[in-house]
Coordinates of C-alpha atoms and ligand atoms in Angstrom, one line a residue:
X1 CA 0.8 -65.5 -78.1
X2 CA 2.9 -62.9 -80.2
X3 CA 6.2 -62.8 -79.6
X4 CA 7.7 -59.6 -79.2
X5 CA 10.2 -60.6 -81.9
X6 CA 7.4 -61.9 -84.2
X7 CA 5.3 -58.2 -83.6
X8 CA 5.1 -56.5 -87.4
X9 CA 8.6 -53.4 -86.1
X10 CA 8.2 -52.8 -90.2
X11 CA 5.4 -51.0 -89.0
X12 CA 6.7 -49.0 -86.3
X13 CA 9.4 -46.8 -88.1
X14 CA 9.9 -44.4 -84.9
X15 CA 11.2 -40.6 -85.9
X16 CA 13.3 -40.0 -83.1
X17 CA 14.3 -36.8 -83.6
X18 CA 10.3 -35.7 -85.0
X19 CA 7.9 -33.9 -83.9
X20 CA 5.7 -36.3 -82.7
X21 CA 5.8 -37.7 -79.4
X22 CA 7.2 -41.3 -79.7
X23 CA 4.0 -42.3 -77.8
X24 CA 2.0 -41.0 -80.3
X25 CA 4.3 -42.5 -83.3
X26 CA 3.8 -45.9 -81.5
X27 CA -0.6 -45.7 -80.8
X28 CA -0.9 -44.7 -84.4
X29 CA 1.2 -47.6 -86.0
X30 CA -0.1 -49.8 -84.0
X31 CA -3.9 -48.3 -84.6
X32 CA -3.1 -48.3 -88.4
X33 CA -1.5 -52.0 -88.0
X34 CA -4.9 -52.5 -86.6
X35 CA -7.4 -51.2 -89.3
X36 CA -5.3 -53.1 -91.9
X37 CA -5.6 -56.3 -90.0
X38 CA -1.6 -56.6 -89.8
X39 CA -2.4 -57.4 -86.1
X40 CA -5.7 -59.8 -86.3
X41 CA -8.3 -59.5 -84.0
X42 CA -8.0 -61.1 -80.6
X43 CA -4.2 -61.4 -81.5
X44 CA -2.0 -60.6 -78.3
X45 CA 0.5 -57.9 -77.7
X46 CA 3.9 -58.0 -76.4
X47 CA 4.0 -56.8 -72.4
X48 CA 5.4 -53.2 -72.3
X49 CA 8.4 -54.3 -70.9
X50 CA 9.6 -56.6 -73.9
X51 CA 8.2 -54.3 -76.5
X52 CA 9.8 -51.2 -75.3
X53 CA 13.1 -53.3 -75.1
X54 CA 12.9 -54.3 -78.8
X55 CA 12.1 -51.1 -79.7
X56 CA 14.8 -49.3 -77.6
X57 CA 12.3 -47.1 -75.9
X58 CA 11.4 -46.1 -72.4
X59 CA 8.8 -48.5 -71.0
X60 CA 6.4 -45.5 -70.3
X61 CA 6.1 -44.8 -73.7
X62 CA 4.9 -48.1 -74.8
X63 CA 2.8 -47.8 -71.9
X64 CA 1.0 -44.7 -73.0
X65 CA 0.5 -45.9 -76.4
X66 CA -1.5 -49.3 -75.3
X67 CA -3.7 -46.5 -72.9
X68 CA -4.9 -44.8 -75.5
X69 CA -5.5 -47.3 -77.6
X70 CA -7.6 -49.4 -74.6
X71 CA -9.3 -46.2 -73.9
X72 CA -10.1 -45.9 -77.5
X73 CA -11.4 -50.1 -78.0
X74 CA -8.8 -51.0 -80.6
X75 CA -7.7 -53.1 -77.5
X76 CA -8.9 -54.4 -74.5
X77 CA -6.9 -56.2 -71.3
X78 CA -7.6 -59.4 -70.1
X79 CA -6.8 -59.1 -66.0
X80 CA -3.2 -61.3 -65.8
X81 CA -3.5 -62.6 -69.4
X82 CA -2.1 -59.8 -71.0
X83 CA -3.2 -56.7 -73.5
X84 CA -4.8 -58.0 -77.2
X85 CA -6.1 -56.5 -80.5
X86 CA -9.9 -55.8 -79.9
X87 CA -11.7 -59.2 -81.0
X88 CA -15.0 -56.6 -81.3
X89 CA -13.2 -54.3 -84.1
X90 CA -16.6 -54.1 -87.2
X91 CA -15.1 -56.0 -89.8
X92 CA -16.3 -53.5 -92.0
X93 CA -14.0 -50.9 -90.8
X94 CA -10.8 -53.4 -91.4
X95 CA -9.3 -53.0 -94.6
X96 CA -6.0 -54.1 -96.3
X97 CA -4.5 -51.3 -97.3
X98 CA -4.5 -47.5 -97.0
X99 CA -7.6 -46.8 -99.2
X100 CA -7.0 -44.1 -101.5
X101 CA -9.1 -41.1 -100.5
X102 CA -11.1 -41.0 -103.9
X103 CA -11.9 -45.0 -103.0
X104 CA -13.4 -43.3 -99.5
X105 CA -15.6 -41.0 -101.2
X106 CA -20.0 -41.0 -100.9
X107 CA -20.9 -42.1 -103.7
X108 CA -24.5 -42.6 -105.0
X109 CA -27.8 -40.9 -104.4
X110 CA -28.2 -42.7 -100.6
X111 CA -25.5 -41.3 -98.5
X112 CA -26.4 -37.4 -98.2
X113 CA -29.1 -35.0 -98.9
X114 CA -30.0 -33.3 -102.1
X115 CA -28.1 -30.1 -100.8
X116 CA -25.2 -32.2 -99.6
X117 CA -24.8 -33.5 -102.9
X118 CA -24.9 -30.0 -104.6
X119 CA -22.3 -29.3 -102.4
X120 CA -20.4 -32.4 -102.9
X121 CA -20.7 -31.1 -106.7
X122 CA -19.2 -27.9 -106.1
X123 CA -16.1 -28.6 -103.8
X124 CA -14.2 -25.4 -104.0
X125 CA -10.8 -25.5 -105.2
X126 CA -8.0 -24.0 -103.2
X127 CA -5.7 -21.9 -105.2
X128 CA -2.5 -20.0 -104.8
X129 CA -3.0 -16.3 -104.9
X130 CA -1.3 -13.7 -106.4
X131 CA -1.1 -10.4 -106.1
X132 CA -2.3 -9.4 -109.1
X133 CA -5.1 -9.3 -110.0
X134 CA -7.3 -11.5 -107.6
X135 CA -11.0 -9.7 -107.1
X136 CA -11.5 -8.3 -103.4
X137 CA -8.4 -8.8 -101.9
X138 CA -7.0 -5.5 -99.6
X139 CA -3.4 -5.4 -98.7
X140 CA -3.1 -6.4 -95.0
X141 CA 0.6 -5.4 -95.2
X142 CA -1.4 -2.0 -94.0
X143 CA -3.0 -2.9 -91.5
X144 CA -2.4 -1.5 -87.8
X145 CA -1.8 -4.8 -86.3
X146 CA 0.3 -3.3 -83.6
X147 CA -3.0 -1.2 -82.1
X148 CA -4.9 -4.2 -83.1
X149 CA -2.5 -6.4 -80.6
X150 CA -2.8 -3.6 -78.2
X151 CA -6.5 -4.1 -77.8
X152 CA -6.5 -8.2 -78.0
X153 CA -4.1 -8.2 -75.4
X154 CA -6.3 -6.0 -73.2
X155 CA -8.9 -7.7 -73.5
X156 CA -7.6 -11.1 -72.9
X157 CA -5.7 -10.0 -70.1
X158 CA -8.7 -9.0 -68.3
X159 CA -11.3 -12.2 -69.9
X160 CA -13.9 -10.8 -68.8
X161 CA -17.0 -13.6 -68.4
X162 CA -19.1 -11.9 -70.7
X163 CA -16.5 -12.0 -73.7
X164 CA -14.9 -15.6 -73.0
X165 CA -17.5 -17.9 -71.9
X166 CA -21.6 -19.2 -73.4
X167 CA -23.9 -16.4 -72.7
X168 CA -22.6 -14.1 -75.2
X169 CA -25.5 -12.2 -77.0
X170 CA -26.4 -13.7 -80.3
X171 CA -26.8 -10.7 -82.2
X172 CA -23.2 -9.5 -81.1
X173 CA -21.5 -7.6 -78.5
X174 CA -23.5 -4.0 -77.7
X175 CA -21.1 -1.7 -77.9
X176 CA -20.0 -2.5 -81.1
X177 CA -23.5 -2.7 -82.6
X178 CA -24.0 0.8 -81.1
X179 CA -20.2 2.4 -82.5
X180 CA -21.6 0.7 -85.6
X181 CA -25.1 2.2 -85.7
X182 CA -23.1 6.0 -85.1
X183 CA -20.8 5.0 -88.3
X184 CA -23.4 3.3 -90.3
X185 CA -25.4 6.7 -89.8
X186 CA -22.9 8.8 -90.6
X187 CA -21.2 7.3 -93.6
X188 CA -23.5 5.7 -95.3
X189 CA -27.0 7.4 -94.4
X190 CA -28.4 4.2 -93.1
X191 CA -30.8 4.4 -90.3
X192 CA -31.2 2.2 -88.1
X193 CA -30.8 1.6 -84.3
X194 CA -28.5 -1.0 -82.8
X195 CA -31.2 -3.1 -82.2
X196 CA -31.4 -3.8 -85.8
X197 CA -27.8 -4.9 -86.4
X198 CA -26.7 -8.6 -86.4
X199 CA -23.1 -9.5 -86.0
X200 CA -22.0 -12.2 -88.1
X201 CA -19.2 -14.2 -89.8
X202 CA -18.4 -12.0 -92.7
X203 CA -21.1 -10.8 -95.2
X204 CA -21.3 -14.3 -96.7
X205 CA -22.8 -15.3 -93.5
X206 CA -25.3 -12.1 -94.0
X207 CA -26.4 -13.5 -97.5
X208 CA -26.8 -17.4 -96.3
X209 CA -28.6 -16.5 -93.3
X210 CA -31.0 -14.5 -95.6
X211 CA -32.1 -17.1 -98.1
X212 CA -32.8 -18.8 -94.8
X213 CA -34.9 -16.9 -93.0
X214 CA -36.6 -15.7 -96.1
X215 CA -36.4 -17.9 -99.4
X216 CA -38.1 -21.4 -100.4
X217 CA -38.5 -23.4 -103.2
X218 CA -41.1 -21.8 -105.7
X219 CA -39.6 -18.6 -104.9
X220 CA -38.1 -16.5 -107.1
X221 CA -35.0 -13.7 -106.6
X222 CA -33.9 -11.1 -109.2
X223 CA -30.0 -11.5 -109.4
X224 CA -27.6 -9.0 -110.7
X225 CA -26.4 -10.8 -114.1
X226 CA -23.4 -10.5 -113.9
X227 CA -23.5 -10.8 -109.8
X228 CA -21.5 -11.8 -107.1
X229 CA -21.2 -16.1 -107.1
X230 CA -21.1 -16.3 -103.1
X231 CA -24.6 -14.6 -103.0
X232 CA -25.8 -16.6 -106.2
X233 CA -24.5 -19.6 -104.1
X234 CA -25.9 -18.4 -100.5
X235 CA -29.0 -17.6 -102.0
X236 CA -30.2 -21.0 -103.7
X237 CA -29.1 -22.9 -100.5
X238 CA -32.9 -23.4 -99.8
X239 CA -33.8 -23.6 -103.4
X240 CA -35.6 -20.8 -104.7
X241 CA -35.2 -20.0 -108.6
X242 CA -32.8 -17.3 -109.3
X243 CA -33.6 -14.9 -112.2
X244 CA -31.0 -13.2 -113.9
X245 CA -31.8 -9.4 -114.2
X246 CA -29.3 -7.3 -116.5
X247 CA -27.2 -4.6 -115.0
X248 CA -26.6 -1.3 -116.9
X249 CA -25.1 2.0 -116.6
X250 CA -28.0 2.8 -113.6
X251 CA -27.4 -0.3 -112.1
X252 CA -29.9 -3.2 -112.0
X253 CA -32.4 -3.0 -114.6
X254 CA -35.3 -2.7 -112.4
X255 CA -38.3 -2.5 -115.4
X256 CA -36.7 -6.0 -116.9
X257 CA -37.1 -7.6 -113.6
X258 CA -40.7 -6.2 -113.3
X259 CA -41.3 -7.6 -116.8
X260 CA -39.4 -10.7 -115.9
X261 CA -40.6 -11.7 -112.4
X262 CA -43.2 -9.2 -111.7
X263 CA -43.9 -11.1 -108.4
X264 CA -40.5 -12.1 -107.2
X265 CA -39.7 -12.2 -103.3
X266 CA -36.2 -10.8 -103.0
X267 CA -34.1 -8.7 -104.8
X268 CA -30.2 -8.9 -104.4
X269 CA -28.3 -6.0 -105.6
X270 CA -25.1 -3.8 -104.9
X271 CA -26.2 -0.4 -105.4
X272 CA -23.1 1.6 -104.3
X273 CA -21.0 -0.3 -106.6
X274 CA -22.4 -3.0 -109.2
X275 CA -20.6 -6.3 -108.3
X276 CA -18.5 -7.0 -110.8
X277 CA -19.3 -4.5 -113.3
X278 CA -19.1 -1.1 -111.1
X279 CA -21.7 0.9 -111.4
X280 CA -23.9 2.6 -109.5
X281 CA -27.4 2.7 -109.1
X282 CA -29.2 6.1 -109.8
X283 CA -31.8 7.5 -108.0
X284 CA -34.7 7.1 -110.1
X285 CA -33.9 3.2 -110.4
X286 CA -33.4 3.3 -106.4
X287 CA -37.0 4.7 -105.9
X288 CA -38.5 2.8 -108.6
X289 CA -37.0 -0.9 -106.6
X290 CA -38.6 0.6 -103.3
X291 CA -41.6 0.9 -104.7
X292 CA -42.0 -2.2 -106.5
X293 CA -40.6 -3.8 -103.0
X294 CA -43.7 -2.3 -101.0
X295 CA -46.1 -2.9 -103.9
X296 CA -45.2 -6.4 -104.1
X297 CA -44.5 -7.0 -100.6
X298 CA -40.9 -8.3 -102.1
X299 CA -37.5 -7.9 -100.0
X300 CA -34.4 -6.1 -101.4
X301 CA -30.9 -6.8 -100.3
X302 CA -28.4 -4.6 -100.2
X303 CA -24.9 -5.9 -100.4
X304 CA -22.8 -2.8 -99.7
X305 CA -19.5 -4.5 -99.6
X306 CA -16.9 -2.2 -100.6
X307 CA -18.6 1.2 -100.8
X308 CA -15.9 3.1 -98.4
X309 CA -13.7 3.1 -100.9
X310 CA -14.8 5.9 -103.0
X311 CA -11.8 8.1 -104.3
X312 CA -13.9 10.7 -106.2
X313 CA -16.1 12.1 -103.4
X314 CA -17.4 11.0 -99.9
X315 CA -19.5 7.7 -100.2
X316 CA -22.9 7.2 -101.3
X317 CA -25.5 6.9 -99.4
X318 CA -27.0 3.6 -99.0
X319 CA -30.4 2.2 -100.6
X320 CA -31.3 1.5 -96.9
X321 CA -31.2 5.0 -96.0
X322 CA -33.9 5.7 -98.3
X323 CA -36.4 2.9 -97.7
X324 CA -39.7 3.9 -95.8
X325 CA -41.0 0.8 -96.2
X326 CA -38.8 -1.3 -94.4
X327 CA -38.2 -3.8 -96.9
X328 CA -34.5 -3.5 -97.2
X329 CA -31.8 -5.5 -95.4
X330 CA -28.5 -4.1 -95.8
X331 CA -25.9 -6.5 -95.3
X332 CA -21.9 -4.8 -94.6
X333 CA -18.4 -6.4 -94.0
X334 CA -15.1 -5.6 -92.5
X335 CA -13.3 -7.7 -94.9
X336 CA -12.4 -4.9 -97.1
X337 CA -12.0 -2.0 -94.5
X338 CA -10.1 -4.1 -92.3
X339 CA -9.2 -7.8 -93.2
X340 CA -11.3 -10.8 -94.3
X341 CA -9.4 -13.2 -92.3
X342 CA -11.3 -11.5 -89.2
X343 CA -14.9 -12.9 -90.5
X344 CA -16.4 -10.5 -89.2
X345 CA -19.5 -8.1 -91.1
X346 CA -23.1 -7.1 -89.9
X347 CA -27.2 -7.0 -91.3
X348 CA -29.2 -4.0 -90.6
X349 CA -32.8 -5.6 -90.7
X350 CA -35.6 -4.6 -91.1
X351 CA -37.4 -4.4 -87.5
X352 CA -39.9 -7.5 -88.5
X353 CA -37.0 -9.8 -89.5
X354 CA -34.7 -9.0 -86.4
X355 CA -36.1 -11.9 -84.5
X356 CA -35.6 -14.8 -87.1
X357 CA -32.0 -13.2 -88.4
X358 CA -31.2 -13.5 -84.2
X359 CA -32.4 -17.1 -83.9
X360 CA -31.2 -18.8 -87.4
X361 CA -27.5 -17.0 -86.4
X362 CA -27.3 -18.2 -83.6
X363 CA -28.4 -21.7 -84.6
X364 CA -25.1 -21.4 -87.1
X365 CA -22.7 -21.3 -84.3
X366 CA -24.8 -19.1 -81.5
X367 CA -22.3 -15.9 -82.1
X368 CA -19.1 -14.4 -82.9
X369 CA -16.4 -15.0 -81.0
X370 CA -16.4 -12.2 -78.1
X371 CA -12.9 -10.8 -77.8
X372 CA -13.0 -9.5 -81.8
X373 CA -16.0 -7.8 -81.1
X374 CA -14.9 -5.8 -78.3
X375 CA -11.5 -5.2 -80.0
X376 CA -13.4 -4.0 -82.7
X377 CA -15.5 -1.4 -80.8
X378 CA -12.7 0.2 -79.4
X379 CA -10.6 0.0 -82.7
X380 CA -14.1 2.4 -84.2
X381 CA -14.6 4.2 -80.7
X382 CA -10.3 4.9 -80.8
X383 CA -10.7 6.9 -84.4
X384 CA -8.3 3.5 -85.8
X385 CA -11.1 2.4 -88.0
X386 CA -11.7 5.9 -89.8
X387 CA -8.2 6.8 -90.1
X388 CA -7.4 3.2 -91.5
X389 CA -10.1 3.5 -94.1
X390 CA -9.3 7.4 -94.9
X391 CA -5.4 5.8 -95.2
X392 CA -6.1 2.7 -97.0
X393 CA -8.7 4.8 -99.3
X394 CA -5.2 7.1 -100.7
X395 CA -3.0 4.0 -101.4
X396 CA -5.6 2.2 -103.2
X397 CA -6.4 5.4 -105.2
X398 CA -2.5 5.5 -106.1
X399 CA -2.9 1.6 -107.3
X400 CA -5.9 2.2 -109.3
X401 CA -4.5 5.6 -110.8
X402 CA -1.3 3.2 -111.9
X403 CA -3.5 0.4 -113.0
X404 CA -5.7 2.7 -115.5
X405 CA -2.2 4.5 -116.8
X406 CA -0.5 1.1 -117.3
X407 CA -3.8 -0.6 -119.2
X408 CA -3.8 2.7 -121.3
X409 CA 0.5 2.3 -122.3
X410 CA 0.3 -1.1 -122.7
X411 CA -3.2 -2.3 -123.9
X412 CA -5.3 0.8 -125.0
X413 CA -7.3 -0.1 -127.5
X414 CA -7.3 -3.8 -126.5
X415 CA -9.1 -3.4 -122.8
X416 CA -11.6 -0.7 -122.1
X417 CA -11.9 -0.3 -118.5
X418 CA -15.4 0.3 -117.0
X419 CA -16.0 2.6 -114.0
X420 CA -13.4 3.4 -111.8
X421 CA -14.8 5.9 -109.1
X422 CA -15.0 3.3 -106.3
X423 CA -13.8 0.0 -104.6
X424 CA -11.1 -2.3 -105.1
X425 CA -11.2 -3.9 -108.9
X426 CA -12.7 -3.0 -112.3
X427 CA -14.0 -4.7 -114.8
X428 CA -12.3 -4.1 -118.2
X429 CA -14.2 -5.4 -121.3
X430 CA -11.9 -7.5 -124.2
X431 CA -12.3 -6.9 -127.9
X432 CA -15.1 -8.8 -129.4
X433 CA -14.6 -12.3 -130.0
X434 CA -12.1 -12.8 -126.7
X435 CA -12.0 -15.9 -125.1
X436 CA -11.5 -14.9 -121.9
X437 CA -11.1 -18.4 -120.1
X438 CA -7.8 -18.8 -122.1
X439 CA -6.5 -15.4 -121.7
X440 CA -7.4 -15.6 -117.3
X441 CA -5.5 -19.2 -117.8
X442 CA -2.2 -18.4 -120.0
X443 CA -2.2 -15.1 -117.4
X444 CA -2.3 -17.6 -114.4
X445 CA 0.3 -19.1 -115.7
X446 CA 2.4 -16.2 -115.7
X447 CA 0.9 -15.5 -111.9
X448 CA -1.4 -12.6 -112.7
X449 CA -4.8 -13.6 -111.4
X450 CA -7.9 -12.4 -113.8
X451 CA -11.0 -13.3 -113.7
X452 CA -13.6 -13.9 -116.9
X453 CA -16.7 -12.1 -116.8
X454 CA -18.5 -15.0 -117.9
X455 CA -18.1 -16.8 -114.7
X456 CA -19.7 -14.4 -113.1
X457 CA -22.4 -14.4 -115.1
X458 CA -26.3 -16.8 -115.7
X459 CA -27.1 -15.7 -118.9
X460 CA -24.9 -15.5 -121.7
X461 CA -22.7 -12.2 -122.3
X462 CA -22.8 -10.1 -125.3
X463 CA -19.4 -9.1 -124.6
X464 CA -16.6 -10.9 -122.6
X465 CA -14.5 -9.2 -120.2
X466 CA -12.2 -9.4 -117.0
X467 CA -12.5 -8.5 -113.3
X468 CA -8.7 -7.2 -112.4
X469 CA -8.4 -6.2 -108.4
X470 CA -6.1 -3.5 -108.1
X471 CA -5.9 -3.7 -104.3
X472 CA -2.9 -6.1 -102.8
X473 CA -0.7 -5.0 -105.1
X474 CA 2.0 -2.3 -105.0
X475 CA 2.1 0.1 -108.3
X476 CA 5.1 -1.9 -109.3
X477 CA 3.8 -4.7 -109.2
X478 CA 0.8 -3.9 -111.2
X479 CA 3.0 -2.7 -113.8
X480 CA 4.5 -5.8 -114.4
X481 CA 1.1 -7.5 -114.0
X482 CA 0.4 -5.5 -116.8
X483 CA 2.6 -6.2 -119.2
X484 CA 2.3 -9.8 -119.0
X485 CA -1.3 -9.4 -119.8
X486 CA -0.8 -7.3 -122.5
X487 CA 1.8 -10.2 -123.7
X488 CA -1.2 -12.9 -123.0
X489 CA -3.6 -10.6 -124.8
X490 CA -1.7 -9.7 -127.8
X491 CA -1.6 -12.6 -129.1
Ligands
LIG1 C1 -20.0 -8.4 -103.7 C2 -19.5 -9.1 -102.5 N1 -20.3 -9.3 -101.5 C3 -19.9 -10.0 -100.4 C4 -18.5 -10.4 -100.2 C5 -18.2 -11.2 -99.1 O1 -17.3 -10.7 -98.1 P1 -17.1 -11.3 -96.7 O2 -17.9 -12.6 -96.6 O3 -15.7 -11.5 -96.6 O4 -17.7 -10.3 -95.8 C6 -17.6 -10.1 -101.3 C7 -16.2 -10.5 -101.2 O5 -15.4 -10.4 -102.1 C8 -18.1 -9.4 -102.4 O6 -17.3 -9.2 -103.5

């Protein structure tokens, strides 16, 4: 038998004045003592008493620890003989030493699917974000969150069944899908009834949840070139072939998509406000994708992500509102009118796809989480929502106004913005020859965040250029994001 002064203390450096309970400090020593086969299997424990007396600890503590590791098989009590390491333990599962996490890692063609593996490929890297100039981002530091609080705490006070527990509607709360069919009619000319809106987690879950109900290998999509990565992403999940289609002053170039995938299934497209590029899609390019929609029996989506903010006029109206044939979804978020970190956004579908969006969203994670929802509704029923967007459309109108007067001081001649009649970033194209992945990296050094064109892009780009979002930061602070790109450009 071990003796309680032969038991590996090395391993049981106890914080006292941590976090952690000392329970919890003692079960994962002991577990990790365990999986590195510093206590062998079968080996036996000291009694609680004499281990919590070496260790200066309160019996119950020690007590605790051996519980949960019993409960959890690491080790198992023999009645009146005594608690010992598991003699059952896999011996694959033992190992020396801490592996390093690299040494953990699937590797090979066996362990996951080909779409795991894509994944696997394409681990996202978390970055520090600055102010200026990430794409997308709106300044929360506006944000009501005191009426928003107001609301939560309502609501939660009262947890109603229908909002806190399984049984939730998968295609979202009703109320907010009807305040949301009023708005959607309203500003942006779409029609539909709330029977046709599907709440979901953000627009990204919009786009996914399309290639699924809709998209197979030996498909083929016409993509905005240069488009929007997470719907270039969303949309190959289930392995259709995505063709790039240019983008030009009227938007996407609907005749080159004809002539390049005459017979394609879906279109993507941001016709309020070309994604990344900015601009919009005229009318005669609107009607002509409709019609080769219904003629081709093809899909379009519309991605109308930003299109509140318009600081020229009132909004456009959506493609949607304009489609007889029912062959557009339109897919909208609250990420930019209110704040991404809510995950919340909506599809308007078509009346034939309502049934498979319902089912393959709620397969995700069967619906969004209640309480938002209903805050929600009442933040649009209230008059919040408008009078956040009709506030939030004046400051970012003040930010873009400094952004195009500092680019002008400091780099005229050097960056020529594009459009800047809507949303929150423009694109700015660099003088031939650029290379933008060095100018977006010496800026990052300096903490201005810029993104190349080129990454946004299939094909190859006749001309490079950036992506600068003018929306989280103040006028000051684009200034000086400014000049420090004008520094990195310069040279
Ligand atoms: C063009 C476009 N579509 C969709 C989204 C996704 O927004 P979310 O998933 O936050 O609703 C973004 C976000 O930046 C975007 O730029």
């Amino acid at each position: 038998m071990m003796q309680a002064d032969t038991f590996p203390l090395g391993l049981l450096s106890l914080e006292r004045e941590g976090e952690t309970p000392l329970y919890q400090q003692l079960y994962a020593g002991i577990r990790q003592a365990i999986l590195e086969r510093q206590l062998a299997p079968a080996a036996r424990l000291p009694s609680s008493r004499d281990l919590a007396e070496l260790l200066g600890v309160s019996r119950n503590t020690v007590v605790n620890a051996y519980e949960q590791l019993l409960a959890e098989g690491y080790l198992e009590a023999r009645v009146g003989a005594g608690t010992y390491v598991s003699s059952r333990l896999p011996e694959a599962f033992l190992h020396t030493r801490n592996r390093p996490a690299s040494a953990t890692r699937v590797s090979g063609n066996r362990p996951l699917s080909e779409l795991g593996r894509a994944f696997a490929r394409n681990a996202p890297r978390t970055r520090k974000q600055y102010r200026v100039f990430p794409q997308g981002v709106p300044d929360t530091n506006h944000f009501p969150f005191a009426d928003w609080a107001r609301l939560v705490s309502r609501h939660y006070r009262r947890a109603p069944n229908r909002l806190v527990n399984y049984g939730q509607a998968p295609a979202g709360y009703r109320p907010l899908r009807e305040a949301l069919a009023e708005h959607l009619q309203a500003a942006r000319a779409v029609r539909c009834e709330p029977e046709q809106i599907i709440i979901v987690g953000g627009s990204q879950q919009a786009l996914y949840l399309t290639g699924q109900i809709l998209l197979e290998r030996g498909d083929r999509v016409w993509f905005e070139d240069p488009g929007y990565p997470g719907a270039r992403n969303a949309l190959r999940v289930t392995g259709p072939t995505l063709v790039p289609v240019p983008v030009d002053e009227e938007g996407l170039d609907v005749p080159a998509g004809e002539a390049l995938a005459p017979a394609a299934r879906l279109a993507y497209v941001t016709p309020s406000h070309q994604f990344p590029l900015g601009w919009t899609m005229s009318l005669p390019r609107r009607f002509r994708l409709l019609q080769w929609a219904e003629e081709n029996d093809a899909w379009i989506l519309e991605d109308d992500y930003d299109s509140e903010y318009r600081y020229g006029g009132p909004p456009l109206a959506s493609l949607q509102g304009l489609d007889k044939g029912r062959r557009v979804i339109y897919a909208g978020t609250f990420s930019k009118v209110l704040f991404p970190g809510l995950r919340l956004g909506y599809v308007v579908a078509p009346p034939d796809l309502v049934d498979a969006f319902i089912v393959a969203r709620s397969l995700v994670n069967l619906s969004a989480p209640g309480v938002p929802q209903a805050v929600l509704a009442e933040f649009i029923e209230e008059g919040h929502f408008t009078r956040h967007i009709r506030r939030m459309r004046n400051l970012y109108k003040e930010r873009r106004d400094a952004l195009v007067t500092a680019v002008e001081a400091e780099l005229g001649g050097l960056l020529e913005l594009g459009p800047l009649d809507a949303g929150l970033h423009v694109s700015a194209w660099l003088p031939a020859g650029s290379d933008a992945e060095a100018i977006a990296g010496a800026a990052l050094a300096r903490e201005v965040m810029v993104t190349p064109l080129s990454r946004l892009a299939l094909a190859p780009l006749e001309r490079e250029g950036l992506v600068l979002g003018f929306a989280a930061a103040t006028p000051q602070e684009i200034r000086e994001g400014v000049r420090r790109l004008a520094r990195v450009i310069d040279r």
